[in-house]
C-alpha angles and dihedrals in degrees: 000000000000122000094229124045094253105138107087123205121211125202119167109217109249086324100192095041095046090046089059091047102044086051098043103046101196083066097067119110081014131120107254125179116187123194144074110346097187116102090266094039116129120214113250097191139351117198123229100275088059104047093067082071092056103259123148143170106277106027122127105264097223088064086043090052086051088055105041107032093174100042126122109251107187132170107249124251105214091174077062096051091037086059098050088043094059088050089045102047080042084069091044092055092051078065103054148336094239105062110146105207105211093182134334091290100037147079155136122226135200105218097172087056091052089046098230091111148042113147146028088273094054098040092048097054082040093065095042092052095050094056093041081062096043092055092047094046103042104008086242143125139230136178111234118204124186139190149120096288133030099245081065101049101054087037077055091046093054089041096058097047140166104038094333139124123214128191123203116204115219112256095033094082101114092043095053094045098051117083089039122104122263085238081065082073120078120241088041118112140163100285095047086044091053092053094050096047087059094056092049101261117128103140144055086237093058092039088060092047099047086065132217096278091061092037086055104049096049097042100020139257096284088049106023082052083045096048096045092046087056104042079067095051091243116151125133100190119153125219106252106202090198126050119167117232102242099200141005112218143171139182147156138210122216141229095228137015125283109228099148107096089207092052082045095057095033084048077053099057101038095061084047091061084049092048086047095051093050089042091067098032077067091055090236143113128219138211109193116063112203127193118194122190126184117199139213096268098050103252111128127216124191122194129186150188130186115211126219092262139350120296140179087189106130090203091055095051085041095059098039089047080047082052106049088052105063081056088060122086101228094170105127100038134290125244099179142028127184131178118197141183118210134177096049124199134180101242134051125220101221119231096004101179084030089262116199102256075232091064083048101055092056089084103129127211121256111258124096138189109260123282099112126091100184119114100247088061077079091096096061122129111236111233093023118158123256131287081246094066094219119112121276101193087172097046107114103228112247119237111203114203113257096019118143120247139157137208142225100230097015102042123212125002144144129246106250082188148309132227138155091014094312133110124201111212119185098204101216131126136191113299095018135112118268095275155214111301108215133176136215150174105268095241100051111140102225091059123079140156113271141205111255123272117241110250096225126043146074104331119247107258106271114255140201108318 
């Protein structure tokens, strides 16, 4: 525990689904949900609008979809939040060498390392000034929480949502602790919530008085020790500025289930090539490869096989995930596939079992016809070609909501949805006005799938209405 609130917490407010609403202006002050829309999709993240129906990040969509009829349900563009998280964690750098990214909306930062703070006053005016920046450089808002550990500052970041800032004042701590839920606490979920309710514990408050002897005895030593530590805001954590990725992985779950033992291997080696793709977007090799299948009736293998050395060699994970699957029962249908790398390293050894280059330039990019639901299927390209790689003339070209497009005449826009061979497109763009709704057959020439625009910037010229 430090003796001055230094360590910052920040937490971006509902950040796919702002993004989406700061990019697409009709959205605004709307309810938007982002995530997987098949059947079996999960929601990634609800705005607040949709959260007073009940909505939140990992429910099934089809329940969100019962609770909240008119919302907005997109796909969502990770190349799009990948691009406001590098400008965001760029802020929090200027800070301080030492910022701990936890996700692409998410970080702790040493301000006493960066100099730029070394009491409550600086850190306050710190934290003010940081989301004043934020909001001018991508129109967004986070929550900032500061303190003298890092549990408190991410239990004053929550605290302070949506778009707030919260300071805790050393030696506060317990009073301000008290009243909140154990769930408040990490490490607490809902079974270990549950155990505790039915001793009588429900709050932060109870869980100190109950003492480390009684905490103990009902969780065990590792996580009674851990509790009690943390019901009196102790944590001495420091902010690691580096931390090493420990595995790549990838995987997709379907509609419907697989029961086709050829769909199954060709899924498989599909999701390789996008591990491999993300593998070296990381920079990093791999050398044990990792299949994980899970069947009609829930239950969830994993297989895996570690090379000889690492490899980003899409032949070589093609062939082990290959591999790993003739030694998996299918019989009975498959829901889910996932391909993973593990024991990454920084550097690759080229042609490790001596692959053809021909082998080798059969890496695909990453973009497949519809059939997953999960929310990483959100960067697909509508209208790519087939895992298979051969041309599908016939084949009439998918529209995902949300996705981004752009039109001859009308200019950039985004599919509201498609249907019986017709696409809706809203042309709009940051900064605009809500704007004009069209629809068109899906094949029409003028009109083709787009980059993201950057939510902040000089606005397209405006086009026919």
């Amino acid at each position: 525990m430090r003796a001055a609130p230094t360590i910052l917490h920040l937490d971006m407010d509902a950040f796919y689904a702002s993004v989406e609403q700061a990019s697409k202006p009709s959205l605004r002050g709307k309810a938007v949900i982002v995530g997987g829309l098949g059947p079996r999709g999960v929601v990634a993240t609800a705005s607040y609008e949709a959260r007073r129906f009940g909505v939140h990040s990992a429910m099934p969509m089809a329940q969100a979809r019962r609770l909240c009829p008119n919302g907005a349900y997109l796909v969502p563009r990770f190349t799009l939040y990948r691009s406001v998280s590098d400008v965001v964690m760029g802020l929090l750098r200027e800070l301080s060498p030492l910022v701990e990214p936890l996700s692409l909306d998410e970080a702790f930062v040493d301000l006493e390392a960066g100099g730029v703070a070394r009491d409550a006053e600086s850190a306050l005016a710190t934290g003010q000034r940081l989301r004043a920046d934020i909001l001018a450089a991508t129109g967004l808002s986070g929550s900032v929480g500061l303190a003298g550990s890092k549990m408190l500052a991410k239990v004053a970041s929550e605290e302070a949502k949506p778009n707030g800032l919260l300071l805790i004042e050393p030696g506060t701590e317990r009073e301000l602790l008290a009243p909140m839920s154990v769930r408040t606490l990490p490490g607490v979920g809902p079974a270990t919530g549950e155990h505790l309710r039915r001793a009588g514990i429900t709050t932060v408050g109870e869980l100190a008085e109950a003492g480390e002897d009684e905490l103990v005895r009902m969780v065990g030593r590792a996580h009674g020790v851990g509790l009690y530590r943390m019901a009196l805001g102790l944590d001495d954590r420091p902010v690691v500025a580096e931390r090493d990725a420990k595995s790549v992985s990838v995987e997709d779950t379907f509609d419907v289930d697989l029961h086709d033992r050829v769909r199954i291997r060709g899924e498989v080696q599909r999701l390789a090539d996008r591990c491999v793709q993300r593998l070296r977007g990381s920079g990093h090799s791999g050398r044990t490869i990792v299949l994980k299948v899970r069947r009609y009736d829930f239950s969830t293998l994993t297989r895996s096989e570690t090379l000889r050395g690492p490899t980003d060699d899409p032949a070589v994970v093609r062939e082990a995930a290959g591999r790993l699957l003739e030694a998996v029962d299918t019989t009975g249908g498959v829901r889910l596939l996932g391909v993973g790398v593990t024991g990454l390293a920084d550097y690759t050894q080229e042609d490790l079992f001596a692959q053809s280059l021909a082998a080798a330039g059969e890496w695909a990019a990453e973009g497949e016809p519809g059939g997953s639901t999960g929310a990483q299927e959100a960067e697909e390209t509508p209208g790519a070609p087939g895992a298979s790689g051969g041309p599908e003339p016939a084949r009439e070209r998918h529209w995902a909501a949300g996705s981004d497009v752009r039109h001859a005449v009308y200019g950039p826009g985004w599919v509201q949805g498609s249907g019986v061979g017709r696409v809706t497109v809203r042309f709009e763009q940051p900064g605009s006005q809500p704007g004009r709704v069209r629809t068109f057959l899906v094949d029409d020439p003028e009109l083709e799938p787009s980059d993201p625009l950057p939510l902040v910037g000089e606005p397209a010229p405006s086009r026919p209405a």
